[in-house]
């Protein structure tokens, strides 16, 4: 499997994210660095670092972890509005320069406490129109000099970023990941993103969305390299299939009893609604895609889980790859032990396919 294999690092203000076992100093630099270094040691390419008001600042965390590692790639989630495009383009280019090309970027347009940092938004169409301008300006600032752009939401005049992002082979700048399942979001992905991230939908749903995005890219006259695709999903891996399902069911039971906190944003986004509705099709889809967590408070990448032995989960991920998925952002809790377990048990099986 020739793919980008990433994990997730939980930069959260409160401990216990998705049932994580670490409580004391859960978001200290030492704790998060231990996860980043474990990712390097156990075969991972890097990790997504999420964003949202009321949690540690994502770019600051990513910078600190990059400084303490050597190969770790931070996939830095950022929001237009929290950042202005020129400020972000300069900050990310500088970090990319200092880390010799290790920066990845995930653009997020979902709900947030915008008023807390002086931002506001209109309807969905306006939100994604702003995101589209943000992506266009950032990409131009990374690849051009003396950029002038006057849009409805953002403007720059005669702007040049220095230093520039690292150019290596076909890489011209940090890869731009993007998520969203609404029609407005898919138009942005089809024209401006490098990678469209999906959550853990069944194979038929992912295939349908890839086909639609391919047609949209052609219809809207995409000007960049072909859009790539990624999967952000929880992977619950154990030594045997039976143990994995026993542990998955026990964790869902704990969720049902309130022992694991509910995701506060689980009813907001179009993509989230798609995941929650999967439970009406059954608790288990496509052999081992577990939908029950969504019934009991699971949100985002924790709404559905791929469950099984390393062999079971590797088989499932290969099936997604056969549809065109080349980027995988996996996770399970407790985070640090699972970095090691899945790095040692799952990743070798995935890499066997690329030999």
GROMACS .gro file of C-alpha atoms in nm:
model
  355
    1UNK     CA    1   0.000   0.000   0.000
    2UNK     CA    2   0.174   0.316  -0.123
    3UNK     CA    3  -0.005   0.563   0.099
    4UNK     CA    4   0.035   0.839   0.353
    5UNK     CA    5  -0.023   0.675   0.693
    6UNK     CA    6  -0.102   0.927   0.965
    7UNK     CA    7  -0.241   0.921   1.320
    8UNK     CA    8  -0.418   1.179   1.539
    9UNK     CA    9  -0.276   1.377   1.834
   10UNK     CA   10  -0.545   1.510   2.073
   11UNK     CA   11  -0.461   1.870   2.159
   12UNK     CA   12  -0.754   1.902   2.399
   13UNK     CA   13  -0.811   2.137   2.693
   14UNK     CA   14  -0.984   1.862   2.894
   15UNK     CA   15  -0.849   1.508   2.951
   16UNK     CA   16  -1.023   1.186   2.852
   17UNK     CA   17  -1.083   1.263   2.484
   18UNK     CA   18  -1.276   0.966   2.338
   19UNK     CA   19  -1.191   0.765   2.648
   20UNK     CA   20  -0.816   0.832   2.649
   21UNK     CA   21  -0.651   0.705   2.968
   22UNK     CA   22  -0.410   0.997   3.021
   23UNK     CA   23  -0.543   1.250   3.272
   24UNK     CA   24  -0.245   1.417   3.442
   25UNK     CA   25  -0.060   1.656   3.211
   26UNK     CA   26  -0.254   1.519   2.915
   27UNK     CA   27  -0.174   1.824   2.698
   28UNK     CA   28   0.175   1.899   2.828
   29UNK     CA   29   0.460   1.928   2.582
   30UNK     CA   30   0.620   1.615   2.723
   31UNK     CA   31   0.301   1.408   2.686
   32UNK     CA   32   0.233   1.523   2.330
   33UNK     CA   33   0.600   1.489   2.234
   34UNK     CA   34   0.596   1.130   2.359
   35UNK     CA   35   0.315   1.061   2.113
   36UNK     CA   36   0.493   1.234   1.825
   37UNK     CA   37   0.817   1.045   1.892
   38UNK     CA   38   0.629   0.716   1.923
   39UNK     CA   39   0.479   0.785   1.581
   40UNK     CA   40   0.828   0.820   1.436
   41UNK     CA   41   0.950   0.505   1.610
   42UNK     CA   42   0.655   0.289   1.507
   43UNK     CA   43   0.631   0.367   1.137
   44UNK     CA   44   0.380   0.652   1.110
   45UNK     CA   45   0.429   0.949   0.879
   46UNK     CA   46   0.283   1.205   1.118
   47UNK     CA   47  -0.045   1.306   1.276
   48UNK     CA   48  -0.348   1.529   1.237
   49UNK     CA   49  -0.370   1.797   1.506
   50UNK     CA   50  -0.726   1.925   1.536
   51UNK     CA   51  -0.851   2.280   1.576
   52UNK     CA   52  -1.125   2.464   1.758
   53UNK     CA   53  -1.167   2.753   1.998
   54UNK     CA   54  -1.124   2.646   2.360
   55UNK     CA   55  -0.838   2.405   2.301
   56UNK     CA   56  -0.461   2.456   2.272
   57UNK     CA   57  -0.369   2.651   1.960
   58UNK     CA   58  -0.304   2.401   1.685
   59UNK     CA   59  -0.024   2.580   1.504
   60UNK     CA   60   0.166   2.637   1.828
   61UNK     CA   61   0.137   2.269   1.922
   62UNK     CA   62   0.247   2.161   1.575
   63UNK     CA   63   0.550   2.391   1.583
   64UNK     CA   64   0.658   2.265   1.925
   65UNK     CA   65   0.625   1.900   1.822
   66UNK     CA   66   0.807   1.958   1.494
   67UNK     CA   67   1.096   2.112   1.688
   68UNK     CA   68   1.125   1.801   1.906
   69UNK     CA   69   1.113   1.546   1.623
   70UNK     CA   70   1.298   1.472   1.301
   71UNK     CA   71   1.055   1.305   1.058
   72UNK     CA   72   0.714   1.371   1.217
   73UNK     CA   73   0.477   1.553   0.978
   74UNK     CA   74   0.213   1.766   1.154
   75UNK     CA   75  -0.115   1.779   0.964
   76UNK     CA   76  -0.216   2.120   1.098
   77UNK     CA   77  -0.588   2.195   1.104
   78UNK     CA   78  -0.665   2.565   1.046
   79UNK     CA   79  -0.977   2.777   1.001
   80UNK     CA   80  -1.023   3.069   0.762
   81UNK     CA   81  -1.127   3.359   0.982
   82UNK     CA   82  -0.919   3.246   1.278
   83UNK     CA   83  -0.634   3.301   1.032
   84UNK     CA   84  -0.615   3.550   0.750
   85UNK     CA   85  -0.460   3.394   0.439
   86UNK     CA   86  -0.140   3.600   0.420
   87UNK     CA   87  -0.064   3.553   0.791
   88UNK     CA   88  -0.116   3.180   0.765
   89UNK     CA   89   0.075   3.142   0.438
   90UNK     CA   90   0.377   3.312   0.593
   91UNK     CA   91   0.363   3.115   0.920
   92UNK     CA   92   0.322   2.779   0.745
   93UNK     CA   93   0.593   2.855   0.488
   94UNK     CA   94   0.833   2.947   0.769
   95UNK     CA   95   0.761   2.626   0.960
   96UNK     CA   96   0.792   2.425   0.639
   97UNK     CA   97   1.129   2.589   0.574
   98UNK     CA   98   1.253   2.522   0.928
   99UNK     CA   99   1.141   2.157   0.922
  100UNK     CA  100   1.274   2.091   0.571
  101UNK     CA  101   0.933   2.027   0.421
  102UNK     CA  102   0.737   1.842   0.689
  103UNK     CA  103   0.423   2.058   0.703
  104UNK     CA  104   0.079   1.932   0.598
  105UNK     CA  105  -0.235   2.148   0.623
  106UNK     CA  106  -0.600   2.061   0.685
  107UNK     CA  107  -0.846   2.342   0.606
  108UNK     CA  108  -1.158   2.329   0.827
  109UNK     CA  109  -1.477   2.524   0.756
  110UNK     CA  110  -1.708   2.368   1.018
  111UNK     CA  111  -1.877   2.532   1.313
  112UNK     CA  112  -1.673   2.700   1.586
  113UNK     CA  113  -1.716   2.970   1.852
  114UNK     CA  114  -1.633   3.238   1.598
  115UNK     CA  115  -1.742   3.535   1.808
  116UNK     CA  116  -1.483   3.442   2.072
  117UNK     CA  117  -1.206   3.548   1.835
  118UNK     CA  118  -1.389   3.827   1.657
  119UNK     CA  119  -1.502   3.632   1.354
  120UNK     CA  120  -1.847   3.591   1.201
  121UNK     CA  121  -2.003   3.399   0.917
  122UNK     CA  122  -2.298   3.413   0.689
  123UNK     CA  123  -2.479   3.119   0.537
  124UNK     CA  124  -2.314   2.801   0.414
  125UNK     CA  125  -2.254   2.937   0.065
  126UNK     CA  126  -2.070   3.240   0.205
  127UNK     CA  127  -1.864   3.023   0.441
  128UNK     CA  128  -1.736   2.806   0.160
  129UNK     CA  129  -1.687   3.102  -0.073
  130UNK     CA  130  -1.456   3.243   0.192
  131UNK     CA  131  -1.274   2.911   0.223
  132UNK     CA  132  -1.226   2.902  -0.152
  133UNK     CA  133  -1.065   3.248  -0.150
  134UNK     CA  134  -0.845   3.146   0.144
  135UNK     CA  135  -0.715   2.841  -0.041
  136UNK     CA  136  -0.653   3.035  -0.362
  137UNK     CA  137  -0.458   3.309  -0.188
  138UNK     CA  138  -0.249   3.073   0.026
  139UNK     CA  139  -0.154   2.858  -0.272
  140UNK     CA  140  -0.058   3.163  -0.479
  141UNK     CA  141   0.146   3.312  -0.195
  142UNK     CA  142   0.338   2.985  -0.164
  143UNK     CA  143   0.415   2.963  -0.535
  144UNK     CA  144   0.419   3.319  -0.675
  145UNK     CA  145   0.572   3.659  -0.602
  146UNK     CA  146   0.401   3.998  -0.585
  147UNK     CA  147   0.054   3.847  -0.545
  148UNK     CA  148  -0.248   4.073  -0.571
  149UNK     CA  149  -0.595   3.935  -0.503
  150UNK     CA  150  -0.907   4.135  -0.418
  151UNK     CA  151  -1.198   3.910  -0.327
  152UNK     CA  152  -1.526   3.941  -0.144
  153UNK     CA  153  -1.377   3.810   0.181
  154UNK     CA  154  -0.997   3.852   0.165
  155UNK     CA  155  -0.751   4.078  -0.013
  156UNK     CA  156  -0.375   4.102  -0.053
  157UNK     CA  157  -0.177   4.357  -0.253
  158UNK     CA  158   0.173   4.301  -0.393
  159UNK     CA  159   0.239   4.026  -0.135
  160UNK     CA  160   0.543   3.798  -0.139
  161UNK     CA  161   0.605   3.530   0.125
  162UNK     CA  162   0.960   3.472   0.246
  163UNK     CA  163   1.097   3.219   0.311
  164UNK     CA  164   0.910   2.998   0.067
  165UNK     CA  165   0.791   2.643   0.133
  166UNK     CA  166   1.029   2.361   0.049
  167UNK     CA  167   1.015   2.246  -0.315
  168UNK     CA  168   1.110   1.884  -0.361
  169UNK     CA  169   1.029   1.675  -0.669
  170UNK     CA  170   0.661   1.724  -0.748
  171UNK     CA  171   0.605   1.892  -0.413
  172UNK     CA  172   0.563   2.267  -0.461
  173UNK     CA  173   0.420   2.349  -0.118
  174UNK     CA  174   0.251   2.181   0.184
  175UNK     CA  175  -0.031   1.953   0.077
  176UNK     CA  176  -0.378   2.104   0.138
  177UNK     CA  177  -0.627   1.862   0.292
  178UNK     CA  178  -0.994   1.951   0.311
  179UNK     CA  179  -1.315   1.796   0.448
  180UNK     CA  180  -1.684   1.851   0.394
  181UNK     CA  181  -1.978   1.664   0.244
  182UNK     CA  182  -2.220   1.940   0.147
  183UNK     CA  183  -2.257   2.046  -0.216
  184UNK     CA  184  -2.082   2.377  -0.140
  185UNK     CA  185  -1.792   2.196   0.029
  186UNK     CA  186  -1.749   1.951  -0.257
  187UNK     CA  187  -1.720   2.235  -0.508
  188UNK     CA  188  -1.434   2.380  -0.303
  189UNK     CA  189  -1.263   2.040  -0.282
  190UNK     CA  190  -1.306   1.971  -0.653
  191UNK     CA  191  -1.141   2.299  -0.754
  192UNK     CA  192  -0.901   2.404  -0.477
  193UNK     CA  193  -0.795   2.121  -0.240
  194UNK     CA  194  -0.516   1.867  -0.286
  195UNK     CA  195  -0.678   1.592  -0.075
  196UNK     CA  196  -1.046   1.541   0.011
  197UNK     CA  197  -1.081   1.370   0.350
  198UNK     CA  198  -1.376   1.137   0.411
  199UNK     CA  199  -1.494   1.004   0.744
  200UNK     CA  200  -1.562   0.632   0.792
  201UNK     CA  201  -1.846   0.574   0.550
  202UNK     CA  202  -1.920   0.238   0.386
  203UNK     CA  203  -1.744   0.159   0.062
  204UNK     CA  204  -2.046   0.236  -0.154
  205UNK     CA  205  -2.079   0.584  -0.004
  206UNK     CA  206  -1.712   0.663  -0.053
  207UNK     CA  207  -1.721   0.534  -0.412
  208UNK     CA  208  -2.024   0.753  -0.484
  209UNK     CA  209  -1.853   1.063  -0.345
  210UNK     CA  210  -1.528   1.000  -0.535
  211UNK     CA  211  -1.723   0.963  -0.858
  212UNK     CA  212  -1.912   1.285  -0.792
  213UNK     CA  213  -1.592   1.476  -0.709
  214UNK     CA  214  -1.423   1.348  -1.023
  215UNK     CA  215  -1.712   1.471  -1.234
  216UNK     CA  216  -1.720   1.803  -1.048
  217UNK     CA  217  -1.347   1.854  -1.104
  218UNK     CA  218  -1.397   1.814  -1.476
  219UNK     CA  219  -1.713   2.025  -1.489
  220UNK     CA  220  -1.565   2.313  -1.289
  221UNK     CA  221  -1.234   2.313  -1.476
  222UNK     CA  222  -0.993   2.212  -1.201
  223UNK     CA  223  -0.655   2.376  -1.265
  224UNK     CA  224  -0.436   2.179  -1.021
  225UNK     CA  225  -0.304   1.823  -1.011
  226UNK     CA  226  -0.581   1.561  -0.982
  227UNK     CA  227  -0.762   1.558  -0.650
  228UNK     CA  228  -0.646   1.288  -0.409
  229UNK     CA  229  -0.858   1.120  -0.140
  230UNK     CA  230  -0.814   1.031   0.226
  231UNK     CA  231  -0.996   0.844   0.503
  232UNK     CA  232  -1.016   0.967   0.864
  233UNK     CA  233  -1.148   0.682   1.079
  234UNK     CA  234  -1.116   0.509   1.415
  235UNK     CA  235  -0.944   0.169   1.390
  236UNK     CA  236  -0.994  -0.065   1.687
  237UNK     CA  237  -0.730  -0.336   1.646
  238UNK     CA  238  -0.670  -0.633   1.876
  239UNK     CA  239  -0.478  -0.960   1.852
  240UNK     CA  240  -0.789  -1.151   1.744
  241UNK     CA  241  -1.118  -1.066   1.575
  242UNK     CA  242  -1.309  -1.192   1.876
  243UNK     CA  243  -1.115  -0.977   2.124
  244UNK     CA  244  -1.155  -0.671   1.904
  245UNK     CA  245  -1.533  -0.703   1.893
  246UNK     CA  246  -1.555  -0.776   2.265
  247UNK     CA  247  -1.357  -0.460   2.338
  248UNK     CA  248  -1.556  -0.254   2.086
  249UNK     CA  249  -1.887  -0.359   2.236
  250UNK     CA  250  -1.759  -0.291   2.589
  251UNK     CA  251  -1.648   0.058   2.487
  252UNK     CA  252  -1.988   0.132   2.329
  253UNK     CA  253  -2.156   0.009   2.647
  254UNK     CA  254  -1.942   0.254   2.846
  255UNK     CA  255  -2.045   0.530   2.604
  256UNK     CA  256  -2.412   0.440   2.654
  257UNK     CA  257  -2.368   0.472   3.032
  258UNK     CA  258  -2.204   0.813   2.995
  259UNK     CA  259  -1.857   0.699   3.101
  260UNK     CA  260  -1.716   0.850   2.779
  261UNK     CA  261  -1.812   1.207   2.694
  262UNK     CA  262  -2.038   1.276   2.398
  263UNK     CA  263  -1.900   1.476   2.107
  264UNK     CA  264  -2.051   1.827   2.139
  265UNK     CA  265  -2.060   1.896   1.761
  266UNK     CA  266  -2.208   1.564   1.647
  267UNK     CA  267  -2.534   1.704   1.502
  268UNK     CA  268  -2.390   1.995   1.303
  269UNK     CA  269  -2.221   1.913   0.972
  270UNK     CA  270  -2.361   1.742   0.663
  271UNK     CA  271  -2.087   1.479   0.676
  272UNK     CA  272  -2.165   1.413   1.041
  273UNK     CA  273  -2.531   1.358   0.959
  274UNK     CA  274  -2.434   1.108   0.690
  275UNK     CA  275  -2.242   0.908   0.951
  276UNK     CA  276  -2.516   0.916   1.213
  277UNK     CA  277  -2.773   0.796   0.960
  278UNK     CA  278  -2.563   0.486   0.886
  279UNK     CA  279  -2.686   0.322   1.205
  280UNK     CA  280  -3.028   0.283   1.043
  281UNK     CA  281  -2.867   0.040   0.797
  282UNK     CA  282  -2.733  -0.181   1.076
  283UNK     CA  283  -2.477  -0.193   1.354
  284UNK     CA  284  -2.211  -0.344   1.123
  285UNK     CA  285  -2.161  -0.257   0.755
  286UNK     CA  286  -1.901  -0.382   0.505
  287UNK     CA  287  -1.794  -0.671   0.733
  288UNK     CA  288  -1.646  -0.461   1.014
  289UNK     CA  289  -1.752  -0.095   0.997
  290UNK     CA  290  -1.916  -0.049   1.339
  291UNK     CA  291  -2.189   0.219   1.338
  292UNK     CA  292  -2.317   0.175   1.695
  293UNK     CA  293  -2.078   0.436   1.847
  294UNK     CA  294  -2.274   0.708   1.669
  295UNK     CA  295  -2.587   0.615   1.861
  296UNK     CA  296  -2.422   0.684   2.195
  297UNK     CA  297  -2.237   1.009   2.146
  298UNK     CA  298  -1.959   0.925   1.903
  299UNK     CA  299  -1.887   1.215   1.670
  300UNK     CA  300  -1.650   1.295   1.384
  301UNK     CA  301  -1.397   1.021   1.328
  302UNK     CA  302  -1.532   0.847   1.640
  303UNK     CA  303  -1.880   0.795   1.492
  304UNK     CA  304  -1.788   0.475   1.306
  305UNK     CA  305  -1.503   0.233   1.377
  306UNK     CA  306  -1.324  -0.032   1.174
  307UNK     CA  307  -1.300  -0.325   1.415
  308UNK     CA  308  -1.097  -0.646   1.406
  309UNK     CA  309  -0.758  -0.805   1.406
  310UNK     CA  310  -0.476  -0.629   1.226
  311UNK     CA  311  -0.546  -0.856   0.928
  312UNK     CA  312  -0.918  -0.767   0.930
  313UNK     CA  313  -0.856  -0.393   0.942
  314UNK     CA  314  -0.577  -0.408   0.683
  315UNK     CA  315  -0.813  -0.590   0.447
  316UNK     CA  316  -1.075  -0.317   0.496
  317UNK     CA  317  -0.825  -0.037   0.435
  318UNK     CA  318  -0.707  -0.211   0.117
  319UNK     CA  319  -1.066  -0.210  -0.006
  320UNK     CA  320  -1.083   0.166   0.047
  321UNK     CA  321  -0.753   0.199  -0.133
  322UNK     CA  322  -0.896   0.010  -0.429
  323UNK     CA  323  -1.150   0.294  -0.461
  324UNK     CA  324  -0.872   0.554  -0.480
  325UNK     CA  325  -0.797   0.638  -0.115
  326UNK     CA  326  -0.425   0.709  -0.072
  327UNK     CA  327  -0.419   0.900   0.260
  328UNK     CA  328  -0.521   0.738   0.589
  329UNK     CA  329  -0.562   0.920   0.921
  330UNK     CA  330  -0.626   0.653   1.184
  331UNK     CA  331  -0.664   0.657   1.563
  332UNK     CA  332  -0.797   0.482   1.870
  333UNK     CA  333  -0.772   0.532   2.244
  334UNK     CA  334  -0.574   0.515   2.463
  335UNK     CA  335  -0.370   0.709   2.210
  336UNK     CA  336  -0.011   0.630   2.302
  337UNK     CA  337  -0.048   0.250   2.342
  338UNK     CA  338  -0.249   0.236   2.019
  339UNK     CA  339   0.018   0.429   1.828
  340UNK     CA  340   0.254   0.147   1.920
  341UNK     CA  341   0.011  -0.144   1.876
  342UNK     CA  342  -0.119  -0.037   1.537
  343UNK     CA  343   0.221   0.082   1.422
  344UNK     CA  344   0.369  -0.260   1.498
  345UNK     CA  345   0.074  -0.482   1.395
  346UNK     CA  346  -0.122  -0.295   1.128
  347UNK     CA  347   0.126  -0.082   0.934
  348UNK     CA  348   0.357  -0.371   0.832
  349UNK     CA  349   0.058  -0.544   0.672
  350UNK     CA  350  -0.031  -0.232   0.477
  351UNK     CA  351   0.326  -0.180   0.360
  352UNK     CA  352   0.355  -0.539   0.238
  353UNK     CA  353   0.126  -0.443  -0.050
  354UNK     CA  354   0.370  -0.185  -0.183
  355UNK     CA  355   0.662  -0.426  -0.218
   0.00000   0.00000   0.00000
